[in-house]
PDB file of C-alpha atoms in Angstrom:
ATOM      1  CA  MET A   1     -84.372 120.876 117.767  1.00 69.00           C
ATOM      2  CA  ASP A   2     -81.279 121.637 115.669  1.00 77.00           C
ATOM      3  CA  GLY A   3     -79.649 118.206 115.993  1.00 72.00           C
ATOM      4  CA  THR A   4     -80.324 114.564 116.671  1.00 72.00           C
ATOM      5  CA  PRO A   5     -80.844 113.735 120.344  1.00 71.00           C
ATOM      6  CA  ARG A   6     -77.975 111.285 120.774  1.00 71.00           C
ATOM      7  CA  TRP A   7     -75.063 112.620 118.708  1.00 71.00           C
ATOM      8  CA  ALA A   8     -76.261 116.154 117.874  1.00 71.00           C
ATOM      9  CA  LEU A   9     -75.966 115.470 114.150  1.00 72.00           C
ATOM     10  CA  PRO A  10     -77.284 118.532 112.285  1.00 74.00           C
ATOM     11  CA  LEU A  11     -80.829 118.205 110.963  1.00 73.00           C
ATOM     12  CA  LEU A  12     -82.222 119.569 107.718  1.00 75.00           C
ATOM     13  CA  PHE A  13     -85.232 121.874 107.740  1.00 74.00           C
ATOM     14  CA  ALA A  14     -87.863 122.481 105.079  1.00 77.00           C
ATOM     15  CA  GLY A  15     -86.954 125.483 102.990  1.00 77.00           C
ATOM     16  CA  GLN A  16     -83.423 125.615 104.377  1.00 77.00           C
ATOM     17  CA  ALA A  17     -80.822 127.109 102.055  1.00 82.00           C
ATOM     18  CA  GLN A  18     -77.532 125.276 101.496  1.00 83.00           C
ATOM     19  CA  LYS A  19     -78.740 121.982 102.982  1.00 78.00           C
ATOM     20  CA  GLU A  20     -75.558 120.332 101.763  1.00 77.00           C
ATOM     21  CA  ILE A  21     -73.616 122.044 104.570  1.00 78.00           C
ATOM     22  CA  GLN A  22     -75.696 120.344 107.294  1.00 77.00           C
ATOM     23  CA  HIS A  23     -75.763 117.089 105.381  1.00 79.00           C
ATOM     24  CA  ASN A  24     -71.985 117.039 104.879  1.00 76.00           C
ATOM     25  CA  GLU A  25     -71.385 117.944 108.540  1.00 77.00           C
ATOM     26  CA  ALA A  26     -73.584 115.034 109.633  1.00 77.00           C
ATOM     27  CA  LEU A  27     -71.776 112.645 107.279  1.00 77.00           C
ATOM     28  CA  ALA A  28     -68.365 113.730 108.622  1.00 77.00           C
ATOM     29  CA  LEU A  29     -69.491 112.993 112.181  1.00 75.00           C
ATOM     30  CA  VAL A  30     -71.063 109.656 111.238  1.00 78.00           C
ATOM     31  CA  ASP A  31     -67.830 108.748 109.444  1.00 72.00           C
ATOM     32  CA  ALA A  32     -65.858 109.406 112.633  1.00 70.00           C
ATOM     33  CA  LEU A  33     -68.229 107.449 114.885  1.00 76.00           C
ATOM     34  CA  LEU A  34     -69.180 104.424 112.787  1.00 77.00           C
ATOM     35  CA  HIS A  35     -66.752 101.670 113.750  1.00 75.00           C
ATOM     36  CA  GLY A  36     -64.596 104.408 115.192  1.00 86.00           C
ATOM     37  CA  GLN A  37     -60.876 104.372 115.692  1.00 92.00           C
ATOM     38  CA  VAL A  38     -58.790 106.943 117.495  1.00 95.00           C
ATOM     39  CA  GLU A  39     -55.053 107.396 117.189  1.00 96.00           C
ATOM     40  CA  SER A  40     -54.651 107.930 120.943  1.00 97.00           C
ATOM     41  CA  ALA A  41     -56.450 108.973 124.116  1.00 96.00           C
ATOM     42  CA  ASP A  42     -53.329 110.454 125.702  1.00 96.00           C
ATOM     43  CA  LEU A  43     -52.909 113.796 123.927  1.00 96.00           C
ATOM     44  CA  SER A  44     -54.131 117.002 125.554  1.00 96.00           C
ATOM     45  CA  ALA A  45     -53.000 119.229 122.658  1.00 97.00           C
ATOM     46  CA  PRO A  46     -53.696 118.743 118.953  1.00 97.00           C
ATOM     47  CA  PRO A  47     -51.034 116.867 116.960  1.00 96.00           C
ATOM     48  CA  GLY A  48     -48.880 118.895 114.605  1.00 93.00           C
ATOM     49  CA  ALA A  49     -49.838 117.396 111.246  1.00 95.00           C
ATOM     50  CA  PRO A  50     -53.012 115.302 111.459  1.00 96.00           C
ATOM     51  CA  ALA A  51     -54.346 113.544 108.365  1.00 93.00           C
ATOM     52  CA  VAL A  52     -57.927 114.170 107.293  1.00 89.00           C
ATOM     53  CA  GLY A  53     -60.154 111.605 109.000  1.00 87.00           C
ATOM     54  CA  GLN A  54     -57.886 110.917 111.979  1.00 93.00           C
ATOM     55  CA  CYS A  55     -59.489 111.070 115.421  1.00 93.00           C
ATOM     56  CA  TRP A  56     -58.281 111.386 119.025  1.00 97.00           C
ATOM     57  CA  ILE A  57     -59.912 111.257 122.421  1.00 97.00           C
ATOM     58  CA  VAL A  58     -58.993 114.569 124.001  1.00 98.00           C
ATOM     59  CA  ALA A  59     -57.117 113.957 127.283  1.00 97.00           C
ATOM     60  CA  ALA A  60     -57.541 115.968 130.487  1.00 96.00           C
ATOM     61  CA  GLY A  61     -55.877 119.371 130.559  1.00 96.00           C
ATOM     62  CA  ALA A  62     -56.766 120.078 126.932  1.00 96.00           C
ATOM     63  CA  SER A  63     -55.120 123.100 125.360  1.00 96.00           C
ATOM     64  CA  GLY A  64     -54.934 124.970 122.075  1.00 96.00           C
ATOM     65  CA  ASP A  65     -57.745 124.169 119.659  1.00 97.00           C
ATOM     66  CA  TRP A  66     -58.802 121.379 122.024  1.00 98.00           C
ATOM     67  CA  SER A  67     -59.234 123.654 125.047  1.00 97.00           C
ATOM     68  CA  GLY A  68     -62.418 122.802 126.964  1.00 97.00           C
ATOM     69  CA  ARG A  69     -62.957 119.577 124.987  1.00 97.00           C
ATOM     70  CA  ALA A  70     -61.490 116.952 127.375  1.00 97.00           C
ATOM     71  CA  GLY A  71     -63.181 113.582 126.923  1.00 97.00           C
ATOM     72  CA  SER A  72     -64.551 114.462 123.478  1.00 96.00           C
ATOM     73  CA  ILE A  73     -63.612 112.778 120.237  1.00 95.00           C
ATOM     74  CA  ALA A  74     -61.665 115.216 118.063  1.00 96.00           C
ATOM     75  CA  LEU A  75     -61.872 114.634 114.303  1.00 91.00           C
ATOM     76  CA  TRP A  76     -59.566 116.423 111.853  1.00 92.00           C
ATOM     77  CA  THR A  77     -61.373 117.422 108.653  1.00 86.00           C
ATOM     78  CA  GLU A  78     -60.509 119.564 105.651  1.00 85.00           C
ATOM     79  CA  GLY A  79     -62.341 122.377 107.447  1.00 87.00           C
ATOM     80  CA  GLY A  80     -60.496 121.956 110.759  1.00 92.00           C
ATOM     81  CA  TRP A  81     -61.374 120.263 114.032  1.00 95.00           C
ATOM     82  CA  ARG A  82     -64.825 118.758 114.665  1.00 90.00           C
ATOM     83  CA  PHE A  83     -65.732 117.493 118.122  1.00 94.00           C
ATOM     84  CA  VAL A  84     -68.188 114.870 119.290  1.00 89.00           C
ATOM     85  CA  ALA A  85     -69.124 114.745 122.960  1.00 91.00           C
ATOM     86  CA  ALA A  86     -68.777 111.183 124.287  1.00 92.00           C
ATOM     87  CA  ARG A  87     -72.010 109.365 125.125  1.00 89.00           C
ATOM     88  CA  SER A  88     -72.394 106.369 127.389  1.00 92.00           C
ATOM     89  CA  GLY A  89     -71.725 103.128 125.548  1.00 90.00           C
ATOM     90  CA  ILE A  90     -69.590 104.382 122.658  1.00 91.00           C
ATOM     91  CA  ARG A  91     -66.638 102.159 121.835  1.00 93.00           C
ATOM     92  CA  VAL A  92     -63.619 103.023 119.702  1.00 95.00           C
ATOM     93  CA  ALA A  93     -60.454 101.145 118.826  1.00 93.00           C
ATOM     94  CA  ALA A  94     -57.332 102.890 120.125  1.00 95.00           C
ATOM     95  CA  ALA A  95     -54.472 102.410 117.642  1.00 94.00           C
ATOM     96  CA  ASP A  96     -51.699 103.133 120.149  1.00 94.00           C
ATOM     97  CA  ARG A  97     -53.077 100.743 122.773  1.00 91.00           C
ATOM     98  CA  ASP A  98     -53.997  97.780 120.586  1.00 84.00           C
ATOM     99  CA  HIS A  99     -57.400  97.493 122.280  1.00 92.00           C
ATOM    100  CA  ALA A 100     -60.727  99.276 122.433  1.00 95.00           C
ATOM    101  CA  LEU A 101     -61.882 102.010 124.794  1.00 96.00           C
ATOM    102  CA  PHE A 102     -65.466 102.633 125.878  1.00 95.00           C
ATOM    103  CA  PHE A 103     -67.153 105.579 127.546  1.00 96.00           C
ATOM    104  CA  ASP A 104     -69.091 104.558 130.681  1.00 95.00           C
ATOM    105  CA  GLY A 105     -70.949 107.846 130.974  1.00 94.00           C
ATOM    106  CA  ALA A 106     -68.304 109.471 133.169  1.00 95.00           C
ATOM    107  CA  GLU A 107     -64.899 108.468 131.758  1.00 95.00           C
ATOM    108  CA  TRP A 108     -63.135 106.506 129.044  1.00 96.00           C
ATOM    109  CA  ARG A 109     -62.130 102.975 130.121  1.00 95.00           C
ATOM    110  CA  SER A 110     -60.117 100.204 128.507  1.00 93.00           C
ATOM    111  CA  GLU A 111     -62.066  97.183 127.281  1.00 93.00           C
ATOM    112  CA  ALA A 112     -61.728  94.008 129.321  1.00 92.00           C
ATOM    113  CA  ILE A 113     -60.574  91.847 126.410  1.00 88.00           C
ATOM    114  CA  ARG A 114     -57.157  92.869 125.102  1.00 88.00           C
ATOM    115  CA  SER A 115     -54.343  91.187 123.206  1.00 83.00           C
ATOM    116  CA  ALA A 116     -52.527  90.679 126.535  1.00 84.00           C
ATOM    117  CA  GLY A 117     -55.468  88.838 128.119  1.00 85.00           C
ATOM    118  CA  LEU A 118     -58.677  89.445 130.041  1.00 88.00           C
ATOM    119  CA  PHE A 119     -58.640  92.395 132.435  1.00 89.00           C
ATOM    120  CA  ILE A 120     -60.999  93.248 135.290  1.00 89.00           C
ATOM    121  CA  GLU A 121     -60.580  96.669 136.947  1.00 87.00           C
ATOM    122  CA  ASP A 122     -57.449  97.054 134.747  1.00 85.00           C
ATOM    123  CA  GLU A 123     -55.856  94.020 136.382  1.00 88.00           C
ATOM    124  CA  ARG A 124     -55.075  91.017 134.198  1.00 88.00           C
ATOM    125  CA  VAL A 125     -56.942  87.930 135.380  1.00 85.00           C
ATOM    126  CA  VAL A 126     -56.332  85.699 132.361  1.00 84.00           C
ATOM    127  CA  GLY A 127     -53.144  85.944 130.356  1.00 82.00           C
ATOM    128  CA  PRO A 128     -51.596  84.236 127.349  1.00 80.00           C
ATOM    129  CA  GLN A 129     -51.999  80.484 127.209  1.00 76.00           C
ATOM    130  CA  ARG A 130     -49.148  78.589 128.860  1.00 75.00           C
ATOM    131  CA  ALA A 131     -47.708  75.206 127.888  1.00 73.00           C
ATOM    132  CA  ALA A 132     -49.774  72.178 128.794  1.00 70.00           C
ATOM    133  CA  ILE A 133     -49.080  70.311 132.032  1.00 72.00           C
ATOM    134  CA  ALA A 134     -48.103  66.712 131.356  1.00 69.00           C
ATOM    135  CA  ALA A 135     -50.433  64.077 132.748  1.00 65.00           C
ATOM    136  CA  PRO A 136     -49.008  61.940 135.544  1.00 71.00           C
ATOM    137  CA  GLY A 137     -47.598  58.679 134.322  1.00 70.00           C
ATOM    138  CA  GLY A 138     -45.704  55.813 135.880  1.00 71.00           C
ATOM    139  CA  GLY A 139     -43.864  56.233 139.125  1.00 70.00           C
ATOM    140  CA  ALA A 140     -43.772  54.003 142.155  1.00 71.00           C
ATOM    141  CA  VAL A 141     -44.851  56.633 144.681  1.00 71.00           C
ATOM    142  CA  ILE A 142     -48.191  58.099 143.594  1.00 73.00           C
ATOM    143  CA  ASP A 143     -48.270  60.780 146.310  1.00 81.00           C
ATOM    144  CA  VAL A 144     -45.098  62.512 145.005  1.00 80.00           C
ATOM    145  CA  GLU A 145     -46.406  62.493 141.469  1.00 80.00           C
ATOM    146  CA  ALA A 146     -49.815  63.832 142.532  1.00 83.00           C
ATOM    147  CA  ARG A 147     -48.227  66.618 144.565  1.00 82.00           C
ATOM    148  CA  SER A 148     -46.040  67.594 141.632  1.00 85.00           C
ATOM    149  CA  THR A 149     -49.036  67.721 139.283  1.00 86.00           C
ATOM    150  CA  VAL A 150     -51.096  69.767 141.736  1.00 85.00           C
ATOM    151  CA  ALA A 151     -48.163  72.174 142.140  1.00 85.00           C
ATOM    152  CA  ASP A 152     -47.977  72.556 138.328  1.00 88.00           C
ATOM    153  CA  ILE A 153     -51.733  73.229 138.132  1.00 89.00           C
ATOM    154  CA  LEU A 154     -51.493  75.840 140.880  1.00 85.00           C
ATOM    155  CA  ALA A 155     -48.510  77.489 139.183  1.00 86.00           C
ATOM    156  CA  ALA A 156     -50.449  77.677 135.895  1.00 86.00           C
ATOM    157  CA  LEU A 157     -53.498  79.185 137.623  1.00 83.00           C
ATOM    158  CA  ARG A 158     -51.282  81.741 139.375  1.00 81.00           C
ATOM    159  CA  SER A 159     -49.498  82.710 136.155  1.00 83.00           C
ATOM    160  CA  HIS A 160     -52.896  83.304 134.512  1.00 79.00           C
ATOM    161  CA  GLY A 161     -53.926  85.457 137.442  1.00 74.00           C
ATOM    162  CA  LEU A 162     -56.838  83.171 138.271  1.00 75.00           C
ATOM    163  CA  ILE A 163     -55.593  82.600 141.806  1.00 75.00           C
ATOM    164  CA  ALA A 164     -53.396  84.727 143.993  1.00 76.00           C
ATOM    165  CA  SER A 165     -49.694  83.980 144.245  1.00 72.00           C
TER     166      SER A 165
END
């Protein structure tokens, strides 16, 4: 076996010359994966002037140096592009989306918890907190007040996406 079973990190062998090459390659890949962050998952061609250490998830229709690498994590190093094939369960923060992405074994998906709320099947079901609904108080006709409060509760639940409109 030339690499580790999960991430294909290069292994060292007894008597191997220039072990530092394999070791440094493994460290570069670990650096990209450990608490990973990608710049974007929407590019299908390499960016023009990447900085060393920046990563991208290669989008479908990959071209140029990324040709044939769709779905992989592309890492720019001093020696050029390094690629890591996605494995089920990996999570990376996506800088241009302000939330994390995870690989489910077949495709990259957005995390459920995002700054805009809680999403299920990419549909928001809980959004930003709304203003509190005032408790009923006073009033001579309780039924009107109760109906108004129930209507406010329903409106709040609808705006959060917890019940259908």
